[in-house]
Amino acid sequence: MSFSISQFRLPKLAAVLAICASAGCIPISTSNIPDELVAVDGETFAQVSKATGQFGSRLNAYRAQNGRKALVRNAKLDKAAELHAKDMFENSYLSHTDRRGRTMRDRIKRQGYKACSTGENIAEKFPSEAAVFEAWLTSSAHRKVFLNTRVTEYGIASVGDKWVYLAAKPC
């Protein structure tokens, strides 16, 4: 099952989004998410994410349309994204800084990845990779992270209703 944000006629985008590039964070917040976006056939968000696996195709198609090179998925970035999404879900928060004060660079480094350039998008309350990707595309700040020419790899994860996208370039 696939959803598109454009299928829903909402006065506001139904989610909380935020972005953090190397320069800083820009939060974007909206509310009133309809119940039909909360579950997809009873599956959890993490199950939907693993079932679809189309994020990289969408990301690299978008990058190609904008004259950028494709990014390669990286297991260490996936793990850093997953652990942050899990912490945010289990502790009911949404932030680029975790509860211990660690930034995305700290979380990436803890996975054994030495990054020279990084970027991060986070979101909550989207039922699929397609929905969260389209939502991120509605924001110029999020598109900037997707189109960053200084990164070569990415990781994506969702746990519960939390989503984390990380992009980086190894040193």
Tab-separated table of N, CA and C in Angstrom, residues 34-169:
chain	number	residue	atom	x	y	z
A	34	PRO	N	-4.588	13.187	10.653
A	34	PRO	CA	-5.786	12.351	10.638
A	34	PRO	C	-5.456	10.902	11.006
A	35	ASP	N	-6.416	10.214	11.623
A	35	ASP	CA	-6.204	8.839	12.060
A	35	ASP	C	-5.817	7.909	10.925
A	36	GLU	N	-6.324	8.155	9.711
A	36	GLU	CA	-6.025	7.247	8.609
A	36	GLU	C	-4.558	7.265	8.200
A	37	LEU	N	-3.785	8.230	8.671
A	37	LEU	CA	-2.359	8.264	8.373
A	37	LEU	C	-1.520	7.560	9.447
A	38	VAL	N	-2.147	7.190	10.552
A	38	VAL	CA	-1.398	6.645	11.669
A	38	VAL	C	-1.017	5.181	11.463
A	39	ALA	N	-1.819	4.394	10.764
A	39	ALA	CA	-1.514	2.978	10.558
A	39	ALA	C	-1.783	2.585	9.112
A	40	VAL	N	-1.056	1.605	8.654
A	40	VAL	CA	-1.250	1.064	7.315
A	40	VAL	C	-1.561	-0.415	7.482
A	41	ASP	N	-2.808	-0.780	7.306
A	41	ASP	CA	-3.236	-2.170	7.444
A	41	ASP	C	-2.722	-2.807	8.730
A	42	GLY	N	-2.680	-2.057	9.812
A	42	GLY	CA	-2.271	-2.600	11.104
A	42	GLY	C	-0.784	-2.823	11.271
A	43	GLU	N	0.026	-2.503	10.273
A	43	GLU	CA	1.471	-2.687	10.391
A	43	GLU	C	2.074	-1.525	11.161
A	44	THR	N	3.185	-1.778	11.829
A	44	THR	CA	3.883	-0.686	12.492
A	44	THR	C	4.659	0.092	11.452
A	45	PHE	N	5.071	1.307	11.801
A	45	PHE	CA	5.830	2.121	10.870
A	45	PHE	C	7.146	1.448	10.497
A	46	ALA	N	7.814	0.828	11.461
A	46	ALA	CA	9.082	0.162	11.178
A	46	ALA	C	8.881	-0.973	10.183
A	47	GLN	N	7.782	-1.730	10.314
A	47	GLN	CA	7.506	-2.807	9.371
A	47	GLN	C	7.242	-2.248	7.983
A	48	VAL	N	6.492	-1.161	7.894
A	48	VAL	CA	6.225	-0.542	6.587
A	48	VAL	C	7.534	-0.124	5.943
A	49	SER	N	8.411	0.504	6.717
A	49	SER	CA	9.686	0.955	6.187
A	49	SER	C	10.486	-0.205	5.613
A	50	LYS	N	10.589	-1.300	6.358
A	50	LYS	CA	11.359	-2.439	5.890
A	50	LYS	C	10.684	-3.119	4.708
A	51	ALA	N	9.344	-3.084	4.656
A	51	ALA	CA	8.617	-3.760	3.588
A	51	ALA	C	8.771	-3.040	2.251
A	52	THR	N	8.800	-1.701	2.264
A	52	THR	CA	8.832	-0.970	1.004
A	52	THR	C	10.239	-0.818	0.450
A	53	GLY	N	11.168	-0.341	1.275
A	53	GLY	CA	12.554	-0.224	0.858
A	53	GLY	C	12.818	0.605	-0.383
A	54	GLN	N	11.931	1.513	-0.724
A	54	GLN	CA	12.073	2.296	-1.948
A	54	GLN	C	12.668	3.685	-1.732
A	55	PHE	N	13.066	3.982	-0.531
A	55	PHE	CA	13.551	5.328	-0.232
A	55	PHE	C	14.742	5.710	-1.109
A	56	GLY	N	15.723	4.822	-1.224
A	56	GLY	CA	16.922	5.112	-2.016
A	56	GLY	C	16.609	5.388	-3.468
A	57	SER	N	15.665	4.659	-4.025
A	57	SER	CA	15.260	4.893	-5.417
A	57	SER	C	14.653	6.275	-5.571
A	58	ARG	N	13.780	6.637	-4.642
A	58	ARG	CA	13.161	7.972	-4.684
A	58	ARG	C	14.214	9.071	-4.513
A	59	LEU	N	15.079	8.870	-3.526
A	59	LEU	CA	16.122	9.849	-3.243
A	59	LEU	C	17.023	10.058	-4.454
A	60	ASN	N	17.526	8.976	-5.017
A	60	ASN	CA	18.467	9.105	-6.131
A	60	ASN	C	17.798	9.578	-7.413
A	61	ALA	N	16.526	9.265	-7.620
A	61	ALA	CA	15.798	9.812	-8.768
A	61	ALA	C	15.666	11.329	-8.617
A	62	TYR	N	15.353	11.774	-7.399
A	62	TYR	CA	15.238	13.215	-7.132
A	62	TYR	C	16.587	13.904	-7.329
A	63	ARG	N	17.640	13.291	-6.840
A	63	ARG	CA	18.977	13.865	-7.019
A	63	ARG	C	19.331	13.938	-8.505
A	64	ALA	N	19.051	12.888	-9.257
A	64	ALA	CA	19.359	12.871	-10.692
A	64	ALA	C	18.595	13.968	-11.437
A	65	GLN	N	17.325	14.165	-11.073
A	65	GLN	CA	16.520	15.225	-11.688
A	65	GLN	C	17.122	16.605	-11.449
A	66	ASN	N	17.907	16.709	-10.411
A	66	ASN	CA	18.513	17.987	-10.047
A	66	ASN	C	20.018	18.016	-10.292
A	67	GLY	N	20.491	17.115	-11.150
A	67	GLY	CA	21.892	17.119	-11.559
A	67	GLY	C	22.879	16.674	-10.493
A	68	ARG	N	22.431	15.889	-9.530
A	68	ARG	CA	23.315	15.414	-8.456
A	68	ARG	C	23.630	13.940	-8.644
A	69	LYS	N	24.771	13.517	-8.133
A	69	LYS	CA	25.167	12.105	-8.172
A	69	LYS	C	24.344	11.298	-7.182
A	70	ALA	N	24.191	10.018	-7.479
A	70	ALA	CA	23.466	9.106	-6.594
A	70	ALA	C	24.242	8.904	-5.298
A	71	LEU	N	23.507	8.669	-4.221
A	71	LEU	CA	24.095	8.322	-2.935
A	71	LEU	C	24.012	6.806	-2.752
A	72	VAL	N	24.934	6.274	-1.969
A	72	VAL	CA	24.985	4.849	-1.672
A	72	VAL	C	24.510	4.647	-0.241
A	73	ARG	N	23.674	3.641	-0.045
A	73	ARG	CA	23.196	3.351	1.312
A	73	ARG	C	24.328	2.753	2.135
A	74	ASN	N	24.422	3.180	3.398
A	74	ASN	CA	25.498	2.741	4.273
A	74	ASN	C	24.911	2.143	5.545
A	75	ALA	N	25.331	0.940	5.898
A	75	ALA	CA	24.801	0.232	7.068
A	75	ALA	C	25.086	0.967	8.376
A	76	LYS	N	26.228	1.624	8.491
A	76	LYS	CA	26.548	2.357	9.717
A	76	LYS	C	25.629	3.567	9.879
A	77	LEU	N	25.319	4.226	8.770
A	77	LEU	CA	24.392	5.355	8.821
A	77	LEU	C	22.974	4.861	9.115
A	78	ASP	N	22.594	3.701	8.540
A	78	ASP	CA	21.304	3.089	8.865
A	78	ASP	C	21.199	2.834	10.364
A	79	LYS	N	22.253	2.280	10.946
A	79	LYS	CA	22.241	1.943	12.371
A	79	LYS	C	22.152	3.203	13.238
A	80	ALA	N	22.908	4.239	12.883
A	80	ALA	CA	22.836	5.501	13.630
A	80	ALA	C	21.431	6.093	13.540
A	81	ALA	N	20.825	6.025	12.360
A	81	ALA	CA	19.457	6.521	12.175
A	81	ALA	C	18.469	5.690	12.991
A	82	GLU	N	18.635	4.379	12.946
A	82	GLU	CA	17.736	3.482	13.674
A	82	GLU	C	17.793	3.713	15.186
A	83	LEU	N	18.989	3.825	15.726
A	83	LEU	CA	19.126	4.017	17.171
A	83	LEU	C	18.522	5.340	17.617
A	84	HIS	N	18.673	6.383	16.799
A	84	HIS	CA	18.095	7.676	17.166
A	84	HIS	C	16.570	7.627	17.051
A	85	ALA	N	16.061	7.006	15.979
A	85	ALA	CA	14.605	6.875	15.820
A	85	ALA	C	14.022	6.080	16.985
A	86	LYS	N	14.697	5.016	17.385
A	86	LYS	CA	14.236	4.179	18.499
A	86	LYS	C	14.210	4.973	19.806
A	87	ASP	N	15.266	5.724	20.075
A	87	ASP	CA	15.321	6.527	21.293
A	87	ASP	C	14.204	7.571	21.302
A	88	MET	N	13.993	8.240	20.173
A	88	MET	CA	12.935	9.252	20.107
A	88	MET	C	11.562	8.611	20.313
A	89	PHE	N	11.347	7.453	19.703
A	89	PHE	CA	10.050	6.779	19.841
A	89	PHE	C	9.826	6.309	21.272
A	90	GLU	N	10.803	5.630	21.833
A	90	GLU	CA	10.638	5.074	23.183
A	90	GLU	C	10.526	6.148	24.254
A	91	ASN	N	11.050	7.336	23.988
A	91	ASN	CA	11.042	8.410	24.979
A	91	ASN	C	10.187	9.608	24.566
A	92	SER	N	9.385	9.430	23.534
A	92	SER	CA	8.380	10.420	23.108
A	92	SER	C	8.929	11.823	22.906
A	93	TYR	N	9.917	11.954	22.049
A	93	TYR	CA	10.419	13.288	21.701
A	93	TYR	C	10.840	13.307	20.241
A	94	LEU	N	11.076	14.491	19.705
A	94	LEU	CA	11.565	14.679	18.348
A	94	LEU	C	12.616	15.784	18.383
A	95	SER	N	13.866	15.417	18.153
A	95	SER	CA	14.951	16.389	18.230
A	95	SER	C	16.185	15.861	17.501
A	96	HIS	N	16.989	16.771	17.013
A	96	HIS	CA	18.264	16.388	16.398
A	96	HIS	C	19.316	16.064	17.451
A	97	THR	N	19.083	16.497	18.668
A	97	THR	CA	19.986	16.201	19.776
A	97	THR	C	19.308	15.163	20.656
A	98	ASP	N	19.991	14.067	20.947
A	98	ASP	CA	19.356	13.030	21.758
A	98	ASP	C	19.316	13.441	23.232
A	99	ARG	N	18.720	12.607	24.052
A	99	ARG	CA	18.523	12.924	25.476
A	99	ARG	C	19.832	13.067	26.226
A	100	ARG	N	20.920	12.535	25.686
A	100	ARG	CA	22.233	12.653	26.332
A	100	ARG	C	23.045	13.822	25.768
A	101	GLY	N	22.427	14.599	24.897
A	101	GLY	CA	23.103	15.754	24.323
A	101	GLY	C	23.932	15.452	23.081
A	102	ARG	N	23.824	14.231	22.558
A	102	ARG	CA	24.605	13.861	21.372
A	102	ARG	C	23.959	14.383	20.101
A	103	THR	N	24.798	14.905	19.227
A	103	THR	CA	24.352	15.404	17.932
A	103	THR	C	24.406	14.286	16.896
A	104	MET	N	23.963	14.579	15.682
A	104	MET	CA	24.023	13.569	14.624
A	104	MET	C	25.467	13.144	14.375
A	105	ARG	N	26.393	14.081	14.415
A	105	ARG	CA	27.814	13.728	14.224
A	105	ARG	C	28.300	12.765	15.306
A	106	ASP	N	27.879	13.000	16.536
A	106	ASP	CA	28.234	12.104	17.639
A	106	ASP	C	27.661	10.708	17.408
A	107	ARG	N	26.383	10.650	17.021
A	107	ARG	CA	25.719	9.362	16.820
A	107	ARG	C	26.331	8.598	15.651
A	108	ILE	N	26.697	9.309	14.607
A	108	ILE	CA	27.345	8.683	13.450
A	108	ILE	C	28.718	8.147	13.846
A	109	LYS	N	29.474	8.942	14.586
A	109	LYS	CA	30.813	8.540	15.025
A	109	LYS	C	30.754	7.298	15.908
A	110	ARG	N	29.729	7.201	16.758
A	110	ARG	CA	29.581	6.037	17.647
A	110	ARG	C	29.397	4.736	16.866
A	111	GLN	N	29.002	4.838	15.613
A	111	GLN	CA	28.845	3.648	14.773
A	111	GLN	C	30.121	3.323	13.992
A	112	GLY	N	31.200	4.063	14.264
A	112	GLY	CA	32.473	3.801	13.604
A	112	GLY	C	32.611	4.457	12.243
A	113	TYR	N	31.800	5.475	12.000
A	113	TYR	CA	31.829	6.189	10.726
A	113	TYR	C	32.452	7.557	10.964
A	114	LYS	N	33.584	7.839	10.327
A	114	LYS	CA	34.230	9.140	10.450
A	114	LYS	C	33.738	10.026	9.304
A	115	ALA	N	32.902	11.006	9.636
A	115	ALA	CA	32.257	11.846	8.622
A	115	ALA	C	32.921	13.213	8.512
A	116	CYS	N	33.106	13.640	7.274
A	116	CYS	CA	33.603	14.994	7.012
A	116	CYS	C	32.460	15.961	6.725
A	117	SER	N	31.349	15.440	6.251
A	117	SER	CA	30.174	16.256	5.961
A	117	SER	C	28.941	15.450	6.338
A	118	THR	N	27.947	16.097	6.936
A	118	THR	CA	26.744	15.397	7.382
A	118	THR	C	25.493	16.225	7.159
A	119	GLY	N	24.368	15.564	7.177
A	119	GLY	CA	23.059	16.205	7.138
A	119	GLY	C	22.032	15.258	7.716
A	120	GLU	N	20.938	15.795	8.230
A	120	GLU	CA	19.909	14.963	8.855
A	120	GLU	C	18.536	15.571	8.661
A	121	ASN	N	17.566	14.717	8.351
A	121	ASN	CA	16.150	15.073	8.370
A	121	ASN	C	15.477	14.152	9.367
A	122	ILE	N	14.560	14.682	10.152
A	122	ILE	CA	13.762	13.856	11.052
A	122	ILE	C	12.294	14.215	10.867
A	123	ALA	N	11.436	13.257	11.176
A	123	ALA	CA	9.992	13.497	11.060
A	123	ALA	C	9.266	12.502	11.938
A	124	GLU	N	7.967	12.749	12.114
A	124	GLU	CA	7.143	11.792	12.829
A	124	GLU	C	5.757	11.749	12.209
A	125	LYS	N	5.089	10.619	12.446
A	125	LYS	CA	3.681	10.415	12.082
A	125	LYS	C	3.431	10.254	10.596
A	126	PHE	N	4.344	9.629	9.883
A	126	PHE	CA	4.115	9.288	8.485
A	126	PHE	C	4.054	7.770	8.344
A	127	PRO	N	3.127	7.248	7.540
A	127	PRO	CA	2.913	5.808	7.453
A	127	PRO	C	3.863	5.058	6.516
A	128	SER	N	4.616	5.767	5.693
A	128	SER	CA	5.462	5.069	4.726
A	128	SER	C	6.644	5.939	4.311
A	129	GLU	N	7.614	5.291	3.682
A	129	GLU	CA	8.763	6.017	3.145
A	129	GLU	C	8.309	7.025	2.096
A	130	ALA	N	7.367	6.635	1.261
A	130	ALA	CA	6.869	7.539	0.222
A	130	ALA	C	6.256	8.793	0.839
A	131	ALA	N	5.472	8.619	1.887
A	131	ALA	CA	4.806	9.755	2.525
A	131	ALA	C	5.804	10.696	3.185
A	132	VAL	N	6.766	10.150	3.919
A	132	VAL	CA	7.735	11.019	4.582
A	132	VAL	C	8.643	11.689	3.554
A	133	PHE	N	9.005	10.977	2.505
A	133	PHE	CA	9.853	11.573	1.475
A	133	PHE	C	9.143	12.744	0.805
A	134	GLU	N	7.885	12.552	0.440
A	134	GLU	CA	7.129	13.633	-0.196
A	134	GLU	C	6.972	14.826	0.748
A	135	ALA	N	6.755	14.540	2.030
A	135	ALA	CA	6.635	15.621	3.009
A	135	ALA	C	7.931	16.419	3.099
A	136	TRP	N	9.064	15.717	3.161
A	136	TRP	CA	10.341	16.419	3.215
A	136	TRP	C	10.552	17.276	1.960
A	137	LEU	N	10.035	16.820	0.821
A	137	LEU	CA	10.200	17.602	-0.414
A	137	LEU	C	9.419	18.911	-0.397
A	138	THR	N	8.447	19.052	0.497
A	138	THR	CA	7.681	20.296	0.562
A	138	THR	C	8.448	21.421	1.245
A	139	SER	N	9.596	21.105	1.815
A	139	SER	CA	10.394	22.088	2.540
A	139	SER	C	11.724	22.327	1.827
A	140	SER	N	12.032	23.582	1.549
A	140	SER	CA	13.305	23.886	0.871
A	140	SER	C	14.507	23.470	1.721
A	141	ALA	N	14.396	23.569	3.030
A	141	ALA	CA	15.511	23.180	3.895
A	141	ALA	C	15.755	21.668	3.826
A	142	HIS	N	14.680	20.880	3.777
A	142	HIS	CA	14.830	19.427	3.668
A	142	HIS	C	15.360	19.031	2.296
A	143	ARG	N	14.876	19.709	1.256
A	143	ARG	CA	15.379	19.436	-0.101
A	143	ARG	C	16.877	19.730	-0.172
A	144	LYS	N	17.321	20.763	0.524
A	144	LYS	CA	18.737	21.115	0.533
A	144	LYS	C	19.586	19.962	1.079
A	145	VAL	N	19.100	19.288	2.128
A	145	VAL	CA	19.826	18.139	2.674
A	145	VAL	C	19.869	17.014	1.638
A	146	PHE	N	18.744	16.762	0.956
A	146	PHE	CA	18.714	15.726	-0.075
A	146	PHE	C	19.653	16.030	-1.238
A	147	LEU	N	19.832	17.288	-1.561
A	147	LEU	CA	20.627	17.678	-2.731
A	147	LEU	C	22.056	18.079	-2.391
A	148	ASN	N	22.453	17.911	-1.162
A	148	ASN	CA	23.802	18.274	-0.717
A	148	ASN	C	24.848	17.565	-1.586
A	149	THR	N	25.722	18.337	-2.191
A	149	THR	CA	26.769	17.758	-3.048
A	149	THR	C	27.981	17.301	-2.259
A	150	ARG	N	28.025	17.605	-0.970
A	150	ARG	CA	29.181	17.226	-0.139
A	150	ARG	C	29.012	15.869	0.538
A	151	VAL	N	27.902	15.171	0.285
A	151	VAL	CA	27.692	13.845	0.876
A	151	VAL	C	27.682	12.786	-0.222
A	152	THR	N	28.018	11.551	0.154
A	152	THR	CA	28.084	10.456	-0.817
A	152	THR	C	27.288	9.230	-0.375
A	153	GLU	N	26.873	9.198	0.900
A	153	GLU	CA	26.184	8.026	1.444
A	153	GLU	C	25.009	8.465	2.302
A	154	TYR	N	24.081	7.532	2.510
A	154	TYR	CA	22.915	7.861	3.343
A	154	TYR	C	22.488	6.649	4.152
A	155	GLY	N	21.676	6.917	5.173
A	155	GLY	CA	21.017	5.893	5.967
A	155	GLY	C	19.612	6.369	6.271
A	156	ILE	N	18.692	5.439	6.403
A	156	ILE	CA	17.295	5.786	6.689
A	156	ILE	C	16.728	4.747	7.652
A	157	ALA	N	15.913	5.190	8.591
A	157	ALA	CA	15.271	4.263	9.516
A	157	ALA	C	13.996	4.874	10.069
A	158	SER	N	13.083	3.997	10.435
A	158	SER	CA	11.892	4.416	11.174
A	158	SER	C	11.642	3.414	12.287
A	159	VAL	N	11.254	3.933	13.424
A	159	VAL	CA	10.858	3.112	14.552
A	159	VAL	C	9.610	3.760	15.127
A	160	GLY	N	8.557	2.973	15.277
A	160	GLY	CA	7.289	3.557	15.690
A	160	GLY	C	6.886	4.593	14.668
A	161	ASP	N	6.636	5.805	15.117
A	161	ASP	CA	6.252	6.865	14.171
A	161	ASP	C	7.390	7.852	13.890
A	162	LYS	N	8.605	7.517	14.291
A	162	LYS	CA	9.754	8.415	14.115
A	162	LYS	C	10.576	7.999	12.899
A	163	TRP	N	11.016	8.970	12.127
A	163	TRP	CA	11.828	8.761	10.924
A	163	TRP	C	13.127	9.550	11.041
A	164	VAL	N	14.229	8.942	10.626
A	164	VAL	CA	15.528	9.617	10.605
A	164	VAL	C	16.220	9.297	9.289
A	165	TYR	N	16.629	10.352	8.590
A	165	TYR	CA	17.448	10.244	7.384
A	165	TYR	C	18.779	10.898	7.691
A	166	LEU	N	19.870	10.181	7.450
A	166	LEU	CA	21.209	10.720	7.630
A	166	LEU	C	21.959	10.666	6.290
A	167	ALA	N	22.730	11.689	6.019
A	167	ALA	CA	23.591	11.703	4.844
A	167	ALA	C	24.976	12.126	5.308
A	168	ALA	N	25.999	11.539	4.702
A	168	ALA	CA	27.363	11.846	5.135
A	168	ALA	C	28.364	11.525	4.027
A	169	LYS	N	29.554	12.049	4.226
A	169	LYS	CA	30.694	11.702	3.386
A	169	LYS	C	31.827	11.291	4.316
